[in-house]
Short mmCIF file of N, CA, C and O in Angstrom, two decimals:
data_model
loop_
_atom_site.label_atom_id
_atom_site.label_comp_id
_atom_site.label_asym_id
_atom_site.label_seq_id
_atom_site.Cartn_x
_atom_site.Cartn_y
_atom_site.Cartn_z
N MET T 234 0.80 -1.05 -0.05
CA MET T 234 -0.06 0.11 0.04
C MET T 234 0.99 1.17 0.12
O MET T 234 1.87 1.39 0.98
N GLU T 235 0.59 2.01 -0.96
CA GLU T 235 1.30 3.25 -0.91
C GLU T 235 0.69 4.43 -0.30
O GLU T 235 -0.65 4.59 -0.28
N ILE T 236 1.58 5.08 0.68
CA ILE T 236 0.90 6.27 1.52
C ILE T 236 1.12 7.64 0.59
O ILE T 236 2.24 7.89 0.60
N ARG T 237 -0.01 8.45 0.40
CA ARG T 237 0.21 9.54 0.00
C ARG T 237 -0.08 10.54 0.89
O ARG T 237 -1.04 10.24 1.96
N LYS T 238 0.44 11.82 0.96
CA LYS T 238 0.48 12.71 1.78
C LYS T 238 -0.74 13.44 1.33
O LYS T 238 -0.88 13.81 0.37
N ARG T 239 -1.71 13.93 2.22
CA ARG T 239 -3.10 14.54 1.88
C ARG T 239 -2.90 15.76 2.35
O ARG T 239 -2.06 16.11 3.22
N SER T 240 -3.76 17.08 1.86
CA SER T 240 -3.37 18.26 2.34
C SER T 240 -4.14 18.42 3.83
O SER T 240 -4.86 17.52 4.23
N SER T 241 -3.34 19.44 4.33
CA SER T 241 -3.43 19.82 5.59
C SER T 241 -5.37 20.42 5.80
O SER T 241 -5.52 20.68 6.97
N LEU T 242 -5.83 20.74 4.84
CA LEU T 242 -6.83 21.23 4.76
C LEU T 242 -7.92 20.34 5.08
O LEU T 242 -9.06 20.81 5.53
N TRP T 243 -7.72 19.07 5.13
CA TRP T 243 -8.89 18.22 5.56
C TRP T 243 -9.15 18.63 7.05
O TRP T 243 -10.02 18.09 7.61
N PHE T 244 -8.04 19.20 7.62
CA PHE T 244 -8.32 19.48 9.25
C PHE T 244 -9.76 20.60 9.38
O PHE T 244 -10.17 20.55 10.57
N LEU T 245 -9.59 20.96 8.35
CA LEU T 245 -11.12 22.20 8.45
C LEU T 245 -12.42 21.61 8.53
O LEU T 245 -13.22 22.12 9.02
N LEU T 246 -12.34 20.32 8.07
CA LEU T 246 -13.81 19.62 7.99
C LEU T 246 -14.03 19.32 9.50
O LEU T 246 -15.47 19.77 10.10
N PRO T 247 -13.15 18.62 10.16
CA PRO T 247 -13.59 18.50 11.84
C PRO T 247 -13.70 19.78 12.43
O PRO T 247 -14.47 19.90 13.60
N ILE T 248 -13.05 20.78 12.07
CA ILE T 248 -12.87 22.00 12.99
C ILE T 248 -14.30 22.55 12.74
O ILE T 248 -14.77 23.30 13.49
N PHE T 249 -14.99 22.69 11.40
CA PHE T 249 -16.13 23.14 11.37
C PHE T 249 -17.50 22.44 11.76
O PHE T 249 -18.57 22.86 12.19
N PHE T 250 -17.45 20.87 11.49
CA PHE T 250 -18.34 19.98 11.73
C PHE T 250 -17.96 19.26 12.81
O PHE T 250 -19.12 18.27 13.06
N ASN T 251 -17.21 19.42 13.68
CA ASN T 251 -16.89 18.49 14.86
C ASN T 251 -16.97 16.97 14.63
O ASN T 251 -15.97 16.79 13.64
N ILE T 252 -17.53 16.07 15.29
CA ILE T 252 -17.23 14.81 15.22
C ILE T 252 -17.70 14.22 13.74
O ILE T 252 -17.18 13.20 13.18
N ILE T 253 -18.82 14.84 13.02
CA ILE T 253 -19.36 14.45 11.84
C ILE T 253 -18.20 14.61 10.64
O ILE T 253 -17.93 14.06 10.17
N GLY T 254 -17.52 15.88 11.03
CA GLY T 254 -16.70 16.21 10.14
C GLY T 254 -15.48 15.35 10.21
O GLY T 254 -14.64 14.91 9.25
N GLY T 255 -14.99 14.94 11.48
CA GLY T 255 -13.96 14.09 11.45
C GLY T 255 -14.26 12.73 10.96
O GLY T 255 -13.40 12.04 10.36
N VAL T 256 -15.28 12.20 11.29
CA VAL T 256 -15.64 10.91 10.54
C VAL T 256 -15.78 10.95 8.90
O VAL T 256 -15.06 9.97 8.66
N ILE T 257 -16.29 11.72 8.67
CA ILE T 257 -16.14 12.27 7.04
C ILE T 257 -14.66 12.08 6.54
O ILE T 257 -14.13 11.39 5.69
N ALA T 258 -13.81 12.97 7.07
CA ALA T 258 -12.46 13.15 6.75
C ALA T 258 -11.85 11.74 7.27
O ALA T 258 -11.01 11.52 6.19
N TYR T 259 -12.00 10.91 8.00
CA TYR T 259 -11.43 9.79 8.24
C TYR T 259 -11.72 8.84 7.36
O TYR T 259 -10.85 8.39 6.77
N PHE T 260 -12.76 8.71 6.70
CA PHE T 260 -13.25 7.77 5.85
C PHE T 260 -12.78 8.00 4.44
O PHE T 260 -12.43 7.16 3.67
N VAL T 261 -12.66 9.49 4.23
CA VAL T 261 -12.16 9.73 2.84
C VAL T 261 -10.63 9.66 2.64
O VAL T 261 -10.13 9.11 1.79
N ILE T 262 -9.95 9.86 3.55
CA ILE T 262 -8.42 9.90 3.60
C ILE T 262 -7.79 8.76 4.27
O ILE T 262 -6.56 8.64 4.23
N LYS T 263 -8.55 7.58 4.83
CA LYS T 263 -7.95 6.54 5.71
C LYS T 263 -6.89 5.64 4.84
O LYS T 263 -6.05 5.24 5.21
N ASP T 264 -7.13 5.55 3.59
CA ASP T 264 -6.57 4.82 2.79
C ASP T 264 -5.14 5.61 2.30
O ASP T 264 -3.94 4.77 2.17
N ASP T 265 -5.31 6.82 2.05
CA ASP T 265 -4.20 7.30 1.52
C ASP T 265 -3.04 7.97 2.55
O ASP T 265 -1.86 8.02 2.54
N ASP T 266 -3.65 8.25 3.67
CA ASP T 266 -3.11 8.99 4.82
C ASP T 266 -3.56 8.45 6.04
O ASP T 266 -4.31 9.21 6.75
N PRO T 267 -3.29 7.28 6.53
CA PRO T 267 -3.83 6.70 7.94
C PRO T 267 -3.49 7.64 8.97
O PRO T 267 -4.55 7.87 9.80
N SER T 268 -2.34 8.29 8.92
CA SER T 268 -1.98 9.10 10.23
C SER T 268 -3.09 10.45 10.51
O SER T 268 -3.16 10.90 11.40
N LYS T 269 -2.93 11.15 9.13
CA LYS T 269 -3.45 12.29 9.06
C LYS T 269 -5.33 12.00 9.28
O LYS T 269 -6.18 12.93 10.18
N ALA T 270 -5.73 10.90 8.82
CA ALA T 270 -7.16 10.54 8.89
C ALA T 270 -7.38 10.49 10.63
O ALA T 270 -8.70 10.87 11.02
N LYS T 271 -6.61 9.71 11.18
CA LYS T 271 -6.78 9.49 12.77
C LYS T 271 -6.94 10.77 13.39
O LYS T 271 -7.39 10.86 14.43
N ASN T 272 -5.82 11.43 13.01
CA ASN T 272 -5.67 12.85 13.45
C ASN T 272 -6.90 13.74 13.38
O ASN T 272 -7.50 14.46 14.47
N CYS T 273 -7.49 13.29 12.18
CA CYS T 273 -8.67 14.28 12.09
C CYS T 273 -9.73 13.83 13.10
O CYS T 273 -10.70 14.58 13.42
N LEU T 274 -10.12 12.50 13.04
CA LEU T 274 -11.04 11.72 13.79
C LEU T 274 -10.77 12.42 15.33
O LEU T 274 -11.80 12.87 15.74
N TRP T 275 -9.86 12.39 15.74
CA TRP T 275 -9.59 12.52 17.25
C TRP T 275 -9.93 14.30 17.40
O TRP T 275 -10.42 14.67 18.21
N LEU T 276 -9.64 14.86 16.51
CA LEU T 276 -9.86 16.38 16.39
C LEU T 276 -11.36 16.76 16.50
O LEU T 276 -11.79 17.62 17.17
N GLY T 277 -11.97 15.82 15.67
CA GLY T 277 -13.71 16.00 15.78
C GLY T 277 -14.12 15.69 17.25
O GLY T 277 -14.71 16.19 17.61
N ILE T 278 -13.48 14.70 17.82
CA ILE T 278 -14.01 14.10 18.83
C ILE T 278 -13.64 15.12 20.01
O ILE T 278 -14.42 15.53 20.91
N ILE T 279 -12.42 15.59 20.24
CA ILE T 279 -12.22 16.63 21.11
C ILE T 279 -12.94 17.80 20.88
O ILE T 279 -13.34 18.27 21.99
N LEU T 280 -12.95 18.42 20.06
CA LEU T 280 -13.56 19.45 19.58
C LEU T 280 -15.20 19.48 20.15
O LEU T 280 -15.78 20.29 20.32
N SER T 281 -15.89 18.16 19.86
CA SER T 281 -17.19 17.78 20.23
C SER T 281 -17.40 18.01 21.73
O SER T 281 -18.32 18.56 22.10
N ALA T 282 -16.29 17.33 22.38
CA ALA T 282 -16.35 17.26 23.78
C ALA T 282 -16.30 18.51 24.63
O ALA T 282 -17.06 19.02 25.49
N ILE T 283 -15.43 19.62 23.94
CA ILE T 283 -15.18 20.76 24.41
C ILE T 283 -16.80 21.57 24.15
O ILE T 283 -16.94 22.40 24.94
N SER T 284 -17.32 21.29 23.10
CA SER T 284 -18.54 22.17 22.63
C SER T 284 -19.48 21.65 23.46
O SER T 284 -20.49 22.55 24.51
N ILE T 285 -19.41 20.43 24.15
CA ILE T 285 -20.48 20.06 24.95
C ILE T 285 -20.47 20.52 26.61
O ILE T 285 -21.33 21.00 27.09
N ALA T 286 -19.04 20.52 26.77
CA ALA T 286 -18.61 20.90 27.95
C ALA T 286 -18.87 22.40 28.14
O ALA T 286 -19.38 23.06 29.17
N ILE T 287 -18.80 23.32 27.02
CA ILE T 287 -18.92 24.70 27.20
C ILE T 287 -20.53 24.87 27.49
O ILE T 287 -20.82 25.80 28.09
N PHE T 288 -21.33 24.04 26.87
CA PHE T 288 -22.77 23.93 27.04
C PHE T 288 -23.10 23.68 28.26
O PHE T 288 -23.92 23.93 29.14
N LEU T 289 -22.93 22.27 28.98
CA LEU T 289 -23.18 21.65 29.94
C LEU T 289 -22.72 22.29 31.11
O LEU T 289 -23.55 22.34 32.38
N ILE T 290 -21.57 22.68 31.35
CA ILE T 290 -21.05 23.25 32.88
C ILE T 290 -21.99 24.26 33.37
O ILE T 290 -22.21 24.23 34.54
N PRO T 291 -21.98 25.15 32.30
CA PRO T 291 -22.81 26.69 32.95
C PRO T 291 -24.38 26.18 33.32
O PRO T 291 -24.93 26.50 34.18
N LEU T 292 -24.75 25.14 32.62
CA LEU T 292 -26.28 24.88 32.71
C LEU T 292 -26.16 24.00 34.03
O LEU T 292 -27.07 24.08 34.88
N LEU T 293 -25.42 23.08 34.31
CA LEU T 293 -25.59 22.30 35.69
C LEU T 293 -25.22 23.01 36.69
O LEU T 293 -25.54 23.24 37.61
N ILE T 294 -24.45 24.36 36.82
CA ILE T 294 -23.77 25.24 37.70
C ILE T 294 -25.39 26.17 37.98
O ILE T 294 -25.81 26.26 39.10
N GLY T 295 -26.17 26.49 36.96
CA GLY T 295 -27.33 27.23 37.17
C GLY T 295 -28.19 26.35 37.72
O GLY T 295 -29.14 26.70 38.50
N ILE T 296 -28.39 25.13 37.37
CA ILE T 296 -29.25 24.09 37.95
C ILE T 296 -28.91 23.93 39.45
O ILE T 296 -29.85 23.84 40.35
N SER T 297 -27.87 23.83 39.99
CA SER T 297 -27.47 23.58 41.08
C SER T 297 -27.50 24.83 42.00
O SER T 297 -27.92 24.75 43.30
N LEU T 298 -27.58 26.21 41.44
CA LEU T 298 -27.79 27.33 42.23
C LEU T 298 -29.37 27.61 42.20
O LEU T 298 -29.66 28.47 43.10
N LEU T 299 -29.95 27.06 41.34
CA LEU T 299 -31.36 27.20 41.27
C LEU T 299 -32.27 27.29 42.78
O LEU T 299 -33.10 27.94 43.20
N PRO T 300 -32.11 26.23 43.42
CA PRO T 300 -32.83 26.28 44.92
C PRO T 300 -32.52 27.42 45.92
O PRO T 300 -33.09 27.46 46.78
N HIS T 301 -31.36 27.83 45.68
CA HIS T 301 -30.77 28.76 46.53
C HIS T 301 -31.19 30.17 46.15
O HIS T 301 -31.09 30.87 46.84
N TRP T 302 -31.70 30.48 44.96
CA TRP T 302 -32.51 31.53 44.74
C TRP T 302 -33.79 32.05 45.05
O TRP T 302 -34.54 31.02 45.20
N ARG T 303 -34.16 33.20 45.64
CA ARG T 303 -35.64 33.37 46.09
C ARG T 303 -36.32 33.65 44.87
O ARG T 303 -36.36 34.56 44.12
N LEU T 304 -37.34 33.10 44.36
CA LEU T 304 -38.23 33.21 43.19
C LEU T 304 -39.29 34.46 43.64
O LEU T 304 -39.57 35.05 42.85
N VAL T 305 -39.77 34.57 45.04
CA VAL T 305 -40.77 35.51 45.28
C VAL T 305 -40.12 36.56 46.19
O VAL T 305 -39.42 36.19 47.07
N PRO T 306 -40.44 37.83 45.79
CA PRO T 306 -39.79 38.87 46.41
C PRO T 306 -40.52 39.03 47.98
O PRO T 306 -41.71 38.56 48.23
N THR T 307 -39.67 39.30 48.88
CA THR T 307 -40.23 39.40 50.24
C THR T 307 -40.44 40.57 50.78
O THR T 307 -40.94 40.78 52.15
N GLY T 308 -40.17 41.80 50.19
CA GLY T 308 -40.11 43.19 50.60
C GLY T 308 -41.48 43.44 50.24
O GLY T 308 -42.11 43.29 49.35
N HIS T 309 -41.92 44.72 51.03
CA HIS T 309 -43.10 45.35 50.66
C HIS T 309 -42.55 46.76 49.52
O HIS T 309 -41.51 47.28 49.83
N TYR T 310 -43.46 46.90 48.54
CA TYR T 310 -42.92 47.92 47.76
C TYR T 310 -43.81 49.26 47.80
O TYR T 310 -43.52 50.29 47.31
N MET T 311 -44.61 49.09 48.76
CA MET T 311 -45.59 50.47 48.78
C MET T 311 -45.11 51.30 50.37
O MET T 311 -44.92 50.61 50.82
#
Protein backbone atom coordinates (compact mmCIF):
# COMPACT_ATOMS: atom_id res chain seq x y z
CA MET A 1 0.00 0.00 0.00
CA GLU A 2 1.38 3.37 -1.01
CA ILE A 3 0.91 6.21 1.48
CA ARG A 4 0.10 9.54 -0.15
CA LYS A 5 0.31 12.73 1.83
CA ARG A 6 -3.01 14.54 1.84
CA SER A 7 -3.53 18.27 2.25
CA SER A 8 -3.74 19.75 5.73
CA LEU A 9 -6.95 21.44 4.65
CA TRP A 10 -8.71 18.22 5.66
CA PHE A 11 -8.42 19.45 9.25
CA LEU A 12 -10.97 22.15 8.43
CA LEU A 13 -13.71 19.54 8.16
CA PRO A 14 -13.61 18.48 11.85
CA ILE A 15 -13.01 22.09 12.91
CA PHE A 16 -16.26 23.24 11.30
CA PHE A 17 -18.40 20.10 11.71
CA ASN A 18 -16.89 18.52 14.86
CA ILE A 19 -17.32 14.75 15.06
CA ILE A 20 -19.32 14.45 11.82
CA GLY A 21 -16.54 16.21 9.92
CA GLY A 22 -13.93 14.06 11.63
CA VAL A 23 -15.70 10.86 10.62
CA ILE A 24 -16.12 12.05 7.03
CA ALA A 25 -12.46 13.10 6.80
CA TYR A 26 -11.38 9.79 8.33
CA PHE A 27 -13.23 7.64 5.83
CA VAL A 28 -12.19 9.75 2.84
CA ILE A 29 -8.43 9.85 3.54
CA LYS A 30 -7.83 6.72 5.64
CA ASP A 31 -6.36 4.74 2.73
CA ASP A 32 -4.07 7.52 1.51
CA ASP A 33 -2.81 9.00 4.80
CA PRO A 34 -3.87 6.91 7.85
CA SER A 35 -2.05 9.11 10.35
CA LYS A 36 -3.76 12.30 9.20
CA ALA A 37 -7.10 10.46 9.04
CA LYS A 38 -6.76 9.37 12.67
CA ASN A 39 -5.76 12.87 13.73
CA CYS A 40 -8.82 14.34 11.98
CA LEU A 41 -11.05 11.88 13.80
CA TRP A 42 -9.47 12.72 17.18
CA LEU A 43 -9.75 16.45 16.47
CA GLY A 44 -13.47 16.03 15.77
CA ILE A 45 -14.00 14.06 18.97
CA ILE A 46 -12.06 16.55 21.11
CA LEU A 47 -13.82 19.59 19.65
CA SER A 48 -17.20 17.92 20.18
CA ALA A 49 -16.34 17.23 23.82
CA ILE A 50 -15.26 20.85 24.32
CA SER A 51 -18.49 22.12 22.75
CA ILE A 52 -20.61 19.90 24.98
CA ALA A 53 -18.65 20.94 28.08
CA ILE A 54 -19.03 24.64 27.25
CA PHE A 55 -22.80 24.13 27.12
CA LEU A 56 -23.26 21.68 30.00
CA ILE A 57 -21.02 23.16 32.71
CA PRO A 58 -22.85 26.53 32.97
CA LEU A 59 -26.19 24.72 32.68
CA LEU A 60 -25.37 22.38 35.55
CA ILE A 61 -24.03 25.24 37.67
CA GLY A 62 -27.25 27.16 37.08
CA ILE A 63 -29.40 24.16 37.96
CA SER A 64 -27.42 23.56 41.15
CA LEU A 65 -27.82 27.21 42.22
CA LEU A 66 -31.54 27.37 41.39
CA PRO A 67 -32.81 26.12 44.81
CA HIS A 68 -30.82 28.88 46.55
CA TRP A 69 -32.45 31.73 44.63
CA ARG A 70 -35.55 33.40 45.99
CA LEU A 71 -38.20 33.36 43.33
CA VAL A 72 -40.76 35.43 45.28
CA PRO A 73 -39.72 38.87 46.58
CA THR A 74 -40.20 39.25 50.33
CA GLY A 75 -40.15 43.05 50.69
CA HIS A 76 -43.03 45.57 50.60
CA TYR A 77 -43.03 47.92 47.66
CA MET A 78 -45.57 50.44 48.88
